[in-house]
Coordinates of C-alpha atoms in Angstrom, one line a residue:
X218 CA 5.8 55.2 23.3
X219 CA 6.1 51.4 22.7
X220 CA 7.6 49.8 19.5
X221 CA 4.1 48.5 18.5
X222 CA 2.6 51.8 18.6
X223 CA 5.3 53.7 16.8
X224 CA 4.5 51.1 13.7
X225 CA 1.0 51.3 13.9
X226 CA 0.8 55.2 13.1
X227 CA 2.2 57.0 9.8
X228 CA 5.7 58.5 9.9
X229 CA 6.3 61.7 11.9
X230 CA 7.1 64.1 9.1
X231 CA 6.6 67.7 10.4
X232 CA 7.7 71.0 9.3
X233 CA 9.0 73.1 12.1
X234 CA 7.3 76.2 10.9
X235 CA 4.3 75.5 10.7
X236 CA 2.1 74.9 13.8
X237 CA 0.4 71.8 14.5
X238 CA -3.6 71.6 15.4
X239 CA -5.8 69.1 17.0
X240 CA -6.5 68.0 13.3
X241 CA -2.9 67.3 12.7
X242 CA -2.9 65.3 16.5
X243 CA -5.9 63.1 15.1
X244 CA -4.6 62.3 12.4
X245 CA -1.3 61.4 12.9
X246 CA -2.8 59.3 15.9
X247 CA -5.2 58.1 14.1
X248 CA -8.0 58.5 16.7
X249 CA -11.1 61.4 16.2
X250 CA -10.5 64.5 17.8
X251 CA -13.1 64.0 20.2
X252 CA -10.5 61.6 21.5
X253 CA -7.6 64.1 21.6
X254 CA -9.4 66.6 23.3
X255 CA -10.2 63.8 25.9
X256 CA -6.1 63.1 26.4
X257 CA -5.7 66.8 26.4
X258 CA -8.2 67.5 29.3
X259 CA -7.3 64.3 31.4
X260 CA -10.4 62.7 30.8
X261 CA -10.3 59.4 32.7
X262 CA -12.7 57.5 29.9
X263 CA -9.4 57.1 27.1
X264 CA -7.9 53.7 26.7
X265 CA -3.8 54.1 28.5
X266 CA -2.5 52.5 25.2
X267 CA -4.6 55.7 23.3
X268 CA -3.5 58.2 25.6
X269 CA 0.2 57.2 25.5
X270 CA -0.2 57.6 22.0
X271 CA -1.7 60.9 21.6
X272 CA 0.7 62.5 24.1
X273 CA 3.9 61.0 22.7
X274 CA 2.7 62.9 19.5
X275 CA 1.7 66.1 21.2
X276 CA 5.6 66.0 22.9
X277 CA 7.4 65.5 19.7
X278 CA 5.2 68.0 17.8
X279 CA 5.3 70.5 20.3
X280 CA 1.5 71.2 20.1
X281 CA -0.2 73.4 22.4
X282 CA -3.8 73.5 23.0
X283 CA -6.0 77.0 22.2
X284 CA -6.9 78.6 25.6
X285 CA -10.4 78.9 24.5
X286 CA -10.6 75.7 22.9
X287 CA -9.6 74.1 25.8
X288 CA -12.0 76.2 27.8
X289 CA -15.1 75.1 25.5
X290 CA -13.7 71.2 25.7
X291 CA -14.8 71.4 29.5
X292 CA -18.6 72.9 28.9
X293 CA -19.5 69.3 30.6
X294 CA -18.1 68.7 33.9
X295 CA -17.0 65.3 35.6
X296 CA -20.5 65.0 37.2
X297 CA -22.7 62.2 36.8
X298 CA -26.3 63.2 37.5
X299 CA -29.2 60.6 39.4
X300 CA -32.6 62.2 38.7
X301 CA -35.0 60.1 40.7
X302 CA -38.7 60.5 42.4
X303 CA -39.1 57.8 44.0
X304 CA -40.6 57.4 47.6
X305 CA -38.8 53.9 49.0
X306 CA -35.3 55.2 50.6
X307 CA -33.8 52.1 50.3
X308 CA -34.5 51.7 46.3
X309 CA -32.6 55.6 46.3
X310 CA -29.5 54.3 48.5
X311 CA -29.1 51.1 46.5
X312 CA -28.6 53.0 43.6
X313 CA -26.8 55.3 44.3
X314 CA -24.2 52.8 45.8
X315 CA -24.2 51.1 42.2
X316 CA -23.8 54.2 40.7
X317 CA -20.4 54.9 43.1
X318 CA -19.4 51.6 42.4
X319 CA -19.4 52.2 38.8
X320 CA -17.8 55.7 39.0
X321 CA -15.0 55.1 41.5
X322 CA -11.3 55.7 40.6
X323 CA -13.3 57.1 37.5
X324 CA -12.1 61.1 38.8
X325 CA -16.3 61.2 38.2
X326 CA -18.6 62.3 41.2
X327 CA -22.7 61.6 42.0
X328 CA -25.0 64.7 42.4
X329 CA -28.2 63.5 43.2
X330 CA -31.0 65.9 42.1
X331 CA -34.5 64.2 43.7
X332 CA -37.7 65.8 42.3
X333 CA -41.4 65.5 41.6
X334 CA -43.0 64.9 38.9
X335 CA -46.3 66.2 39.7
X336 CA -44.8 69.7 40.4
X337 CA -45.4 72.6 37.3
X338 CA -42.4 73.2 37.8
X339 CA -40.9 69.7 37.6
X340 CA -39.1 70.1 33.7
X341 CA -37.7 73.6 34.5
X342 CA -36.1 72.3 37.9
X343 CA -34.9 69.2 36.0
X344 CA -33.4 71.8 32.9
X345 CA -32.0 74.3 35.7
X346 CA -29.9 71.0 37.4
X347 CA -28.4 69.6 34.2
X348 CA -27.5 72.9 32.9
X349 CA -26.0 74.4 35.9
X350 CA -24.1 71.6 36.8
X351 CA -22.7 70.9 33.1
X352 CA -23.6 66.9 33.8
X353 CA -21.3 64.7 32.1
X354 CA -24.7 62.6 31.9
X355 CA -27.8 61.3 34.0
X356 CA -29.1 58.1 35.3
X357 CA -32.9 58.0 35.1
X358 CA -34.4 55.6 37.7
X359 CA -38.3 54.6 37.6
X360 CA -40.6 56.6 37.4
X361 CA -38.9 59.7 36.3
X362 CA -37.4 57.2 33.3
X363 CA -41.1 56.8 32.3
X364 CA -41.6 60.2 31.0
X365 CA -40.4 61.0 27.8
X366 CA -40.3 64.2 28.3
X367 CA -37.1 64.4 30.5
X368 CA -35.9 61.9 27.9
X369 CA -36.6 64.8 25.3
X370 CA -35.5 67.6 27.3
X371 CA -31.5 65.7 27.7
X372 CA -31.3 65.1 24.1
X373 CA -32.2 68.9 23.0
X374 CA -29.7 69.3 26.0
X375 CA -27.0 67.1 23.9
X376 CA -26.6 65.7 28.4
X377 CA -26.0 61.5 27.8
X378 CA -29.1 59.7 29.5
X379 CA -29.6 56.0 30.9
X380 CA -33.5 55.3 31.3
X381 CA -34.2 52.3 33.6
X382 CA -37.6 50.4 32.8
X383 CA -39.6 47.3 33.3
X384 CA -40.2 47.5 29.1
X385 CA -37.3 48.8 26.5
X386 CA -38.1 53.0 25.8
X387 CA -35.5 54.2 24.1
X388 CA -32.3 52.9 22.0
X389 CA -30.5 50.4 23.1
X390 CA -27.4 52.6 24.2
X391 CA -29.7 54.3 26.3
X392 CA -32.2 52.2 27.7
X393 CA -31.9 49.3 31.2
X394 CA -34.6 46.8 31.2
X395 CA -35.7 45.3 34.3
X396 CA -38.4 43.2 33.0
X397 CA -40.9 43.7 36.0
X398 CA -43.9 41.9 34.4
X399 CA -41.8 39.1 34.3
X400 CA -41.4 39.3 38.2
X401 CA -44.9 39.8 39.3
X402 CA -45.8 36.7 37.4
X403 CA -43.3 34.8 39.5
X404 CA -45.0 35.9 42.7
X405 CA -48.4 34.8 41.4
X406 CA -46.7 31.2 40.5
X407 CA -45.4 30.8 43.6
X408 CA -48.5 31.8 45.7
X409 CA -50.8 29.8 43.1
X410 CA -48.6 26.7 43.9
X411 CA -49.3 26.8 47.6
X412 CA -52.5 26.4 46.9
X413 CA -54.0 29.9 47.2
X414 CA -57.1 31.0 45.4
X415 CA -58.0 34.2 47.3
X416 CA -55.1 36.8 46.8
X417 CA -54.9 40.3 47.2
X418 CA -52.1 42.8 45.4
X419 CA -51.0 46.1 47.0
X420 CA -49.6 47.9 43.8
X421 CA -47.0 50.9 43.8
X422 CA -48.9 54.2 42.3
X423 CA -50.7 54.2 39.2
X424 CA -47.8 56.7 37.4
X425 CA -45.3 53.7 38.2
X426 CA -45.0 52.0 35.3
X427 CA -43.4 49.3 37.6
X428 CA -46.4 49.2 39.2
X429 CA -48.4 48.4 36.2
X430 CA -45.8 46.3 34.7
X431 CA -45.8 44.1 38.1
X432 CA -49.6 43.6 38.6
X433 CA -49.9 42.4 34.7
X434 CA -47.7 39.7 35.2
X435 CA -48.6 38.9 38.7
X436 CA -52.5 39.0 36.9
X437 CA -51.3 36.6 34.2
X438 CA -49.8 34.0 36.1
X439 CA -53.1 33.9 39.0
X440 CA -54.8 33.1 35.6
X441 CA -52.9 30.3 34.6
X442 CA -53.8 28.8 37.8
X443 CA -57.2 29.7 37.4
X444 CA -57.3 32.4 39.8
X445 CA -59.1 35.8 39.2
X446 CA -57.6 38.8 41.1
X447 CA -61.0 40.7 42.1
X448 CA -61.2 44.5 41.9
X449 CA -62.0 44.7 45.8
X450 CA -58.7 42.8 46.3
X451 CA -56.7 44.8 44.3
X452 CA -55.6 48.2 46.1
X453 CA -52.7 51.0 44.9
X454 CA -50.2 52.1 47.5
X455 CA -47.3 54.4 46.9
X456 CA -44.4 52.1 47.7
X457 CA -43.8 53.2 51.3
X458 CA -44.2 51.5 54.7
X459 CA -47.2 53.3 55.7
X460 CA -49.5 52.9 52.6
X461 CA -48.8 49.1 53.1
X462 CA -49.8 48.9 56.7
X463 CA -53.1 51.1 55.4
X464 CA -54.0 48.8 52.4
X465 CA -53.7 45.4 54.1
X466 CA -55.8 47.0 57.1
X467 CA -58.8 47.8 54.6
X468 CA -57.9 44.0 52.8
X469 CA -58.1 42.1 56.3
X470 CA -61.6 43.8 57.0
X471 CA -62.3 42.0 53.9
X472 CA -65.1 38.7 54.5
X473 CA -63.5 36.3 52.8
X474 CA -59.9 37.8 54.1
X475 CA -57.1 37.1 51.6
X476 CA -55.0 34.3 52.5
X477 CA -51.9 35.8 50.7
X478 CA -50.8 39.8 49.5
X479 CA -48.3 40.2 47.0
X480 CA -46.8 43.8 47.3
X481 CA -44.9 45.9 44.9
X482 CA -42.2 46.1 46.9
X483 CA -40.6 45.1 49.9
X484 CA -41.5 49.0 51.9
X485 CA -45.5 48.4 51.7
X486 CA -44.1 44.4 52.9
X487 CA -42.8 45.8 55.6
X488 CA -46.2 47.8 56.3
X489 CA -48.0 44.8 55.9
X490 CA -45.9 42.4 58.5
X491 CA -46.7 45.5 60.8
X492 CA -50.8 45.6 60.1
X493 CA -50.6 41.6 60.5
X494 CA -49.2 41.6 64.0
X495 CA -51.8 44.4 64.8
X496 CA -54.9 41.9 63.6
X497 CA -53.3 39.3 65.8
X498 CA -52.6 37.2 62.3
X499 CA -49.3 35.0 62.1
X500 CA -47.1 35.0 58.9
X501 CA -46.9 32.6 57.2
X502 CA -49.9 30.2 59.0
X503 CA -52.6 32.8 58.4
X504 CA -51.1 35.0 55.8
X505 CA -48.5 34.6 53.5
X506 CA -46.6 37.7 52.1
X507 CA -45.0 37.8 48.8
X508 CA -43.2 41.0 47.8
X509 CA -40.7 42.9 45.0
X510 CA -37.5 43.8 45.3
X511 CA -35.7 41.7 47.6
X512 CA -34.0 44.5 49.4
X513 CA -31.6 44.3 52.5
X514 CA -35.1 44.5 53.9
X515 CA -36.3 41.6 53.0
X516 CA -34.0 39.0 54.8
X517 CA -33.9 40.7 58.3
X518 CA -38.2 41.1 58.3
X519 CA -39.6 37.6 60.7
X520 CA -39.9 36.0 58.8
X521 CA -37.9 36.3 56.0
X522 CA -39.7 37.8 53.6
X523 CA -39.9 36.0 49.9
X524 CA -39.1 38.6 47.3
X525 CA -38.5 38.7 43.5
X526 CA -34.6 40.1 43.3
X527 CA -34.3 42.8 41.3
X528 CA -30.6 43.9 42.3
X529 CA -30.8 47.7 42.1
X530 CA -26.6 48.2 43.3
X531 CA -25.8 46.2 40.4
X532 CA -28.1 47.6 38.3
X533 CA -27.1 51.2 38.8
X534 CA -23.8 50.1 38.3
X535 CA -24.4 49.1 35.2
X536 CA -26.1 52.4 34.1
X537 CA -23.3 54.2 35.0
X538 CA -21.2 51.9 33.3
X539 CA -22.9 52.4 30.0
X540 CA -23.0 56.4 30.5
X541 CA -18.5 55.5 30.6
X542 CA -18.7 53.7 27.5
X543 CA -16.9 54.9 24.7
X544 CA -18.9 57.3 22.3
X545 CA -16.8 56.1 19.6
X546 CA -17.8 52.2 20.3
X547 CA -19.9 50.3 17.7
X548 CA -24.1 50.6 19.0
X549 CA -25.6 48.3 20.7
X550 CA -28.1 46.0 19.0
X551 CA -29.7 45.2 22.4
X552 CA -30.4 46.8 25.6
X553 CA -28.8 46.2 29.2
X554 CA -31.0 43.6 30.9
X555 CA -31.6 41.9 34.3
X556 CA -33.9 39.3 34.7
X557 CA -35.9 39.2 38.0
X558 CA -36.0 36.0 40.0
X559 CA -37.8 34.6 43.1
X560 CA -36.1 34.6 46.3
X561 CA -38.0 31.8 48.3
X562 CA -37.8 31.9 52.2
X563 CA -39.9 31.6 55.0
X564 CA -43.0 34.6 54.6
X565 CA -45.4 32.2 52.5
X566 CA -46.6 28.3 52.8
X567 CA -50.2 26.5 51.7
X568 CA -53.4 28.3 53.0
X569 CA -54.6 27.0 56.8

């Protein structure tokens, strides 16, 4: 124990007899005892300064912790949960690889629980997972983040929860915001400053709120330009490669055809790229492709595809991080935020 932190506590006076508790640690520490029993069972998420404190204190006092105390101190295990439904493999990868990023030399481990939420039985299976596996907490991806009944089920479950979202939906400690609206109305910008007037969107499904989110702004900023997304050119598809390919075959069959598609994300891009070479079209000269995401997709598609960025690694890297923050630590005022921007490349130029 340093110097400093010998000054900084009150003097070590301590009758033999008498033996010490984790109230007595705490106190003469002067930390909560949340934080002792953290030192106690080697939790990794104690600052060294903290820890070195608490145990010179536990040495000198001779304290040893209850059995069953101790016992009850692990009801939560060193498991990080990722509860996700989500139907784009790559969006699932990315985050988990933020998640490990976040976590690593941590002594926490990923379990990955993937779901749907159309089942009955969807709440039950979620319960079951987090309650089995004692989760240290849970990262909460679109669109399961979107239902506030999971969020409802963690807190009766006392299980720490991160909710990523386009819009804020919980407090601030709990609650990513991606700010998809925001995105979508870069796409239409972009497309609208080509010179484009008839576009066509391929949304993600309907109980996305991303998806929603996405078309709004993407809506907003064709009107600015004084162009009117029609109801024949706006189709849902389910963020995969296939219901991409499907949509823009029905929009190509379309008299006029759409000069551009923006896409909800890069998956249904990729199906797209695939129904243009099909119709014997040529991006960009006869159809230029905006889509969401910017995933490692995105780059190696011919051409490049142009994408709004929304970095998933980093941002569940940054859920994880704020599941690690200290309990103890002053609340946020404002949520975690990342603010989508346009990648330009080479999948989108002026109308033939």
């Amino acid at each position: 124990m340093t110097e400093a932190s010998k000054a900084t506590r009150p003097a070590l006076v301590w009758d033999a007899a008498k033996r010490p508790t984790i109230n007595d640690i705490a106190r003469l520490a002067q930390v909560s005892k949340k934080t002792v029993s953290r030192v106690i069972n080697q939790s990794p998420f104690v600052k060294a300064d903290t820890r070195e404190r608490v145990n010179a204190i536990i040495s000198e006092l001779g304290y040893a912790p209850d059995p069953q105390a101790r016992g009850l101190a692990f009801r939560r295990s060193f498991l990080i949960g990722l509860v996700y439904d989500n139907p784009s493999p790559q969006y699932v990868i990315d985050m988990q690889q933020g998640i490990l990023d976040a976590v690593r030399g941590s002594g926490l481990e990923l379990l990955v629980h993937p779901c749907d939420r159309a089942s009955p039985t969807f709440l039950s299976e979620v319960r079951g997972f987090v309650e089995r596996q004692k989760l240290f907490g849970v990262v909460l991806p679109p669109s399961v983040s979107e239902d506030d009944r999971v969020a409802d089920l963690l807190t009766e479950l006392d299980c720490p929860y991160v909710r990523i979202a386009g819009i804020p939906l919980d407090e601030p400690d709990s609650s990513l915001v991606t700010h998809d609206r925001r995105g979508g109305y870069q796409a239409a910008k972009h497309l609208v400053g080509l010179g484009h007037k008839v576009v066509a969107h391929i949304s993600g499904p309907n109980t996305f709120r991303s998806a929603h989110e996405r078309r709004a702004g993407f809506e907003e900023g064709l009107a600015e330009g004084g162009v009117t997304l029609q109801d024949a050119y706006s189709l849902e598809g389910r963020y995969t490669y296939d219901s991409g390919a499907e949509c823009a075959r029905r929009l190509f069959a379309l008299d006029p055809r759409p000069t551009a598609i923006f896409t909800g994300n890069d998956e249904m891009a990729a199906g797209v790229y695939q129904a243009a070479r099909e119709a014997g079209l040529s991006i960009p000269r006869d159809l230029s492709v905006v889509s969401y995401d910017d995933s490692p997709t995105a780059p190696r598609l011919f051409p490049p595809l142009t994408s709004v960025r929304l970095p998933i690694r980093e941002i569940g890297k940054v859920a994880a991080q704020m599941l690690l923050r200290d309990p103890e630590a002053e609340p946020r005022t404002r949520p975690s935020e990342f603010e989508p921007t346009l990648i330009v490349r080479e999948s989108a130029a002026p109308p033939a």
